[in-house]
XYZ file of C-alpha atoms in Angstrom:
399
model
C -10.190 68.388 29.720
C -11.210 71.077 32.216
C -12.869 69.807 35.381
C -15.660 71.631 37.199
C -15.368 72.427 40.901
C -18.257 69.983 41.384
C -16.472 67.132 39.634
C -14.787 65.584 42.735
C -18.163 64.918 44.399
C -19.575 63.596 41.111
C -16.560 61.285 40.806
C -16.996 60.001 44.362
C -20.719 59.426 43.795
C -20.284 57.538 40.519
C -17.101 55.530 41.009
C -16.147 55.018 44.670
C -19.208 55.865 46.772
C -19.201 52.550 48.640
C -15.633 51.381 48.003
C -14.032 49.956 51.133
C -17.051 50.718 53.331
C -19.430 48.315 55.146
C -22.571 47.469 53.177
C -25.136 50.274 53.307
C -22.641 53.003 54.148
C -21.514 55.499 51.487
C -19.127 58.415 51.289
C -21.996 60.694 50.278
C -23.667 59.748 53.578
C -20.469 60.522 55.493
C -20.262 63.867 53.666
C -23.898 64.730 54.445
C -23.083 67.201 57.267
C -20.858 69.174 54.886
C -23.420 68.894 52.098
C -26.120 70.143 54.477
C -24.081 73.226 55.373
C -23.305 73.866 51.691
C -26.979 73.657 50.683
C -28.107 75.969 53.499
C -25.417 78.537 52.658
C -25.930 78.277 48.908
C -29.721 78.452 48.917
C -30.147 80.374 52.194
C -32.904 77.994 53.128
C -33.336 75.497 55.956
C -33.968 72.034 54.503
C -33.763 69.611 57.414
C -36.397 70.696 59.924
C -39.317 70.685 57.436
C -38.386 67.119 56.519
C -38.188 65.995 60.132
C -41.488 67.688 60.999
C -43.203 65.944 58.070
C -41.754 62.630 59.237
C -42.677 63.104 62.901
C -46.339 61.869 62.714
C -45.230 58.652 60.979
C -42.521 58.115 63.597
C -45.029 58.547 66.445
C -47.409 56.047 64.821
C -44.649 53.477 64.376
C -43.439 53.933 67.948
C -46.987 53.408 69.208
C -47.245 50.207 67.141
C -43.951 48.976 68.559
C -40.546 48.772 66.881
C -36.995 47.763 67.658
C -35.893 51.296 68.489
C -32.181 50.889 67.736
C -32.777 49.516 64.226
C -35.605 52.000 63.655
C -33.650 55.145 64.441
C -30.497 53.970 62.661
C -32.620 53.420 59.545
C -34.281 56.826 59.977
C -30.829 58.399 60.221
C -29.843 56.699 56.962
C -33.037 57.958 55.292
C -32.285 61.482 56.552
C -28.738 61.361 55.161
C -30.094 60.229 51.798
C -32.580 63.125 51.889
C -29.745 65.614 52.535
C -27.790 64.214 49.600
C -30.857 64.519 47.357
C -31.244 68.172 48.308
C -27.540 68.662 47.589
C -27.972 66.970 44.194
C -30.917 69.254 43.408
C -28.859 72.298 44.398
C -26.003 71.103 42.207
C -28.227 70.745 39.139
C -29.763 74.214 39.496
C -26.413 75.885 40.241
C -24.060 74.068 37.861
C -23.942 75.918 34.551
C -22.836 72.981 32.420
C -23.802 69.646 34.047
C -23.504 67.972 30.644
C -19.737 68.533 30.754
C -19.489 66.546 33.971
C -21.527 63.730 32.427
C -19.146 63.798 29.443
C -16.133 63.417 31.725
C -17.768 60.602 33.696
C -18.596 58.787 30.450
C -14.983 58.879 29.263
C -13.552 57.744 32.600
C -16.159 54.982 32.825
C -15.235 53.723 29.346
C -11.555 53.628 30.293
C -12.488 51.631 33.404
C -14.430 49.180 31.226
C -11.408 48.726 28.959
C -9.277 48.015 32.019
C -11.864 45.606 33.405
C -12.050 43.419 30.272
C -8.496 41.997 30.389
C -8.733 41.855 34.199
C -11.667 39.449 33.746
C -9.225 36.737 32.632
C -6.936 37.077 35.668
C -7.124 35.988 39.327
C -7.833 39.655 40.175
C -11.152 39.812 38.353
C -12.986 40.135 41.672
C -11.689 43.703 41.968
C -14.013 44.979 39.225
C -16.338 42.024 38.581
C -18.916 40.338 40.819
C -19.709 36.639 40.599
C -23.426 35.933 41.006
C -26.039 33.262 40.461
C -28.443 34.948 38.065
C -31.025 32.312 37.169
C -32.018 28.668 37.600
C -29.872 26.168 35.727
C -26.919 28.520 35.185
C -23.697 28.493 37.150
C -22.447 31.669 38.777
C -21.240 34.213 36.223
C -19.091 37.283 36.560
C -20.769 40.631 35.844
C -19.180 44.061 35.680
C -19.655 46.147 38.823
C -16.424 48.221 38.857
C -15.969 49.535 42.416
C -19.676 49.431 43.289
C -21.096 46.617 45.405
C -23.432 45.105 42.800
C -23.743 44.971 38.967
C -27.377 46.136 38.894
C -26.467 49.147 41.028
C -23.658 50.006 38.615
C -26.048 49.731 35.666
C -28.518 52.019 37.460
C -25.739 54.554 38.108
C -24.888 54.480 34.411
C -28.478 55.007 33.204
C -28.518 58.860 33.297
C -25.339 58.867 31.189
C -26.782 56.332 28.758
C -30.004 58.306 28.239
C -28.247 61.666 27.961
C -25.746 60.600 25.325
C -28.190 58.423 23.420
C -30.404 61.495 22.961
C -27.295 63.485 22.068
C -26.609 60.941 19.340
C -30.213 60.924 18.109
C -30.397 64.714 17.889
C -27.006 65.118 16.158
C -25.408 66.793 19.180
C -22.668 64.222 19.797
C -19.077 65.422 20.016
C -17.772 61.834 20.079
C -17.799 59.742 16.908
C -21.201 58.077 16.621
C -20.019 54.464 16.442
C -17.530 54.955 19.268
C -20.238 56.603 21.361
C -22.536 53.625 20.793
C -19.816 51.296 22.050
C -19.251 53.536 25.094
C -22.972 53.368 25.877
C -23.719 49.715 25.171
C -20.590 48.064 26.544
C -21.169 48.889 30.261
C -24.784 47.700 30.149
C -23.871 44.515 28.303
C -21.061 43.667 30.733
C -23.217 44.384 33.779
C -25.854 42.000 32.352
C -28.593 43.737 34.353
C -31.741 42.640 32.553
C -33.885 44.715 34.928
C -32.143 47.933 33.944
C -31.890 46.999 30.265
C -35.518 45.916 30.064
C -36.728 49.079 31.803
C -34.619 51.189 29.439
C -36.099 49.486 26.379
C -39.634 50.077 27.661
C -38.802 53.707 28.494
C -37.428 54.269 24.989
C -40.570 52.774 23.460
C -42.822 54.958 25.640
C -40.872 58.145 24.826
C -40.832 57.417 21.097
C -44.581 56.719 21.134
C -45.365 59.931 23.057
C -43.352 61.947 20.524
C -43.872 59.663 17.561
C -44.009 62.457 14.977
C -40.745 63.973 16.145
C -38.829 60.708 16.231
C -40.229 59.222 13.035
C -38.962 62.285 11.141
C -35.514 61.936 12.657
C -33.370 59.982 10.180
C -30.763 59.037 12.744
C -33.389 57.668 15.135
C -34.976 55.650 12.335
C -31.566 54.334 11.265
C -30.579 53.428 14.841
C -33.928 51.742 15.449
C -33.604 49.810 12.196
C -30.056 48.713 13.002
C -31.118 47.669 16.511
C -34.042 45.612 15.201
C -32.079 43.914 12.421
C -29.064 43.250 14.658
C -31.295 41.935 17.416
C -33.141 39.576 15.080
C -29.879 38.342 13.565
C -28.370 37.790 17.002
C -31.436 35.865 18.157
C -31.379 33.637 15.073
C -27.654 33.007 15.403
C -28.114 32.259 19.080
C -30.848 29.730 18.457
C -28.793 28.001 15.763
C -25.283 28.049 17.220
C -25.614 28.818 20.953
C -29.051 27.604 22.108
C -27.881 27.128 25.707
C -26.345 30.601 26.177
C -26.987 32.419 29.439
C -29.263 35.088 27.954
C -31.595 32.586 26.278
C -31.696 30.401 29.382
C -32.636 33.335 31.561
C -35.261 34.669 29.148
C -36.725 31.181 28.955
C -36.782 30.972 32.743
C -38.484 34.375 32.967
C -41.183 33.343 30.498
C -41.745 30.009 32.240
C -41.679 31.529 35.732
C -38.498 29.678 36.748
C -36.289 32.758 37.059
C -35.817 33.101 40.812
C -34.094 36.484 40.523
C -36.822 37.970 38.337
C -39.609 36.644 40.569
C -37.816 37.741 43.710
C -37.472 41.309 42.455
C -41.065 41.644 41.236
C -44.284 39.996 42.419
C -42.646 37.842 45.116
C -41.288 41.022 46.716
C -44.859 42.322 47.057
C -45.986 38.997 48.477
C -43.286 39.209 51.144
C -44.293 42.800 51.883
C -47.865 41.606 52.421
C -46.682 38.908 54.825
C -44.829 41.533 56.869
C -47.812 43.886 56.907
C -49.856 41.152 58.559
C -47.518 41.367 61.554
C -48.100 45.079 62.181
C -50.342 47.453 60.235
C -51.587 47.312 56.666
C -51.989 51.080 56.624
C -48.732 52.174 58.279
C -46.378 49.253 57.740
C -43.809 47.742 60.076
C -41.507 50.774 60.317
C -38.051 51.639 59.053
C -35.309 49.123 59.789
C -37.763 46.414 60.854
C -37.440 44.027 57.910
C -34.417 42.346 59.459
C -36.248 42.174 62.795
C -39.634 40.821 61.706
C -38.789 39.246 58.373
C -35.311 37.734 58.721
C -36.372 34.076 58.910
C -39.220 34.534 56.410
C -37.044 36.171 53.733
C -34.035 33.926 54.326
C -36.097 30.751 54.003
C -38.205 32.057 51.101
C -35.201 32.991 48.969
C -33.235 29.932 50.085
C -30.340 31.869 51.634
C -27.803 29.917 53.675
C -28.051 29.885 57.464
C -24.909 31.993 57.796
C -26.682 34.896 56.031
C -26.528 38.053 58.138
C -28.502 40.450 55.933
C -31.873 40.158 54.217
C -33.923 42.701 52.260
C -36.867 43.102 49.921
C -35.123 43.787 46.566
C -37.812 46.106 45.214
C -38.133 49.800 46.127
C -41.909 49.954 45.739
C -42.481 46.722 47.695
C -40.051 47.825 50.412
C -41.946 51.125 50.718
C -45.148 49.127 51.124
C -43.604 46.935 53.820
C -42.029 49.764 55.826
C -44.716 52.444 55.521
C -47.826 50.483 54.592
C -50.436 51.380 52.020
C -50.348 55.002 53.171
C -46.655 55.251 52.355
C -46.996 53.363 49.080
C -49.882 55.555 47.868
C -48.062 58.735 48.929
C -44.995 57.576 47.003
C -46.887 56.974 43.742
C -49.074 60.089 44.026
C -46.021 62.258 44.769
C -44.272 60.958 41.664
C -47.250 61.760 39.451
C -47.920 65.113 41.116
C -44.331 66.195 40.499
C -44.548 64.800 36.965
C -47.434 67.177 36.240
C -46.184 70.072 38.381
C -42.723 70.152 36.770
C -44.086 69.296 33.293
C -41.692 66.456 32.754
C -43.143 65.671 29.314
C -41.723 68.936 27.955
C -38.185 67.566 28.032
C -37.164 64.397 26.179
C -34.398 63.535 28.640
C -36.527 63.969 31.747
C -39.444 62.064 30.193
C -37.177 59.190 29.193
C -35.702 58.986 32.689
C -39.146 59.242 34.311
C -40.493 56.351 32.254
C -37.404 54.317 33.129
C -37.293 54.925 36.880
C -41.060 54.631 37.334
C -40.905 51.145 35.790
C -37.659 50.166 37.499
C -38.920 50.889 41.016
C -41.258 47.894 40.590
C -38.453 45.575 39.476
C -35.573 46.353 41.821
C -33.730 48.985 43.862
C -34.262 49.766 47.559
C -35.654 52.602 49.618
C -32.308 54.317 50.393
C -30.778 53.867 46.939
C -29.095 57.205 46.129
C -28.646 56.160 42.479
C -32.424 55.927 42.126
C -33.045 59.232 43.895
C -30.538 61.101 41.748
C -32.552 60.010 38.724
C -35.751 61.268 40.381
C -33.992 64.587 41.116
C -32.987 64.967 37.462
C -36.521 64.093 36.356
C -38.147 66.799 38.484
C -35.521 69.528 38.019
C -35.714 71.935 35.041
C -32.226 71.173 33.737
C -30.706 69.940 30.480
C -32.800 72.428 28.540
C -31.058 71.421 25.327
C -33.580 68.581 25.272
C -36.650 70.734 25.831
C -39.389 69.727 23.398
C -40.143 73.286 22.265
C -36.530 73.918 21.334
C -36.282 70.610 19.489
C -39.437 71.214 17.450
C -38.437 74.755 16.570
């Protein structure tokens, strides 16, 4: 296996980006000064000052409204570091000749890590690669795969670009790995992470993509076979579950979601927007409360609403779209959505199956989870709006 010169950064980003660091800090953030210099030299273009100039009017408005300046500017620094990494990711995708090879290597290493994690689950050292969490009402804390990331849902989000890429590779007969083995390599990480937000968004994205290109997919025998197997297996599993394991975790959580008792699902969706609205009342509906101000203005509100213990030191709105609304108001929220759709049209995302699939996924997912400085989310947006992975261009596929 020959590794690209870009592979070390890709490895850091995927496997150890937050390992051993305080929450919120990443190695890609620490490497941002070097990444900034690399982007400027590689592209011969200044990237930082235009961003800061665009941000300046918003900063002046927030300062005039009143903010805790220390928290505000620390948060702005974090946002700036994330922006630099996104520009570095964009530069990587347009300069790397074979990004698919790096994804292939990450997939193999990730599968090996999963195989290591499974027996570790049954030992006292399971906490090294698994995270114990309360996931829904009426269910005790369960262990979910997170590897060396800080949270299972974040790990599942990291894995999503690999899942979509190799699933399409399988559908279009481009897979170099045995089909059944590849399916295991794709499904096992998602199943062990048990991130219903990611899995549900992926299912909806697959449905949307297959509907948009219905004629192409319905003529694809492998897609039809995979869809048939998935439907039959799913129905059989549901029936077996109802008969033999009616109180399993998945059924309990789905039942809680449908009945409105799932605290995690509510907290990551409409309740997040309700909390954002409560915070907007304290400052400005149009411009929000400002970066870094959730823990200043909303600590008691969020802690009490979600029922956190009194020794909690960190609170957040676990929804990227709702957090945008809270921090930057309706102006920021509208700019976010309009920018996504403008770039969708401008870069003609629909002309590439992979980019369309990822767009449908991440557009849905931003309303169900994530956070405003989540580099895993922004890397997906970068892929969506960058003309890469041309092997999945619609014109080439149809010809």
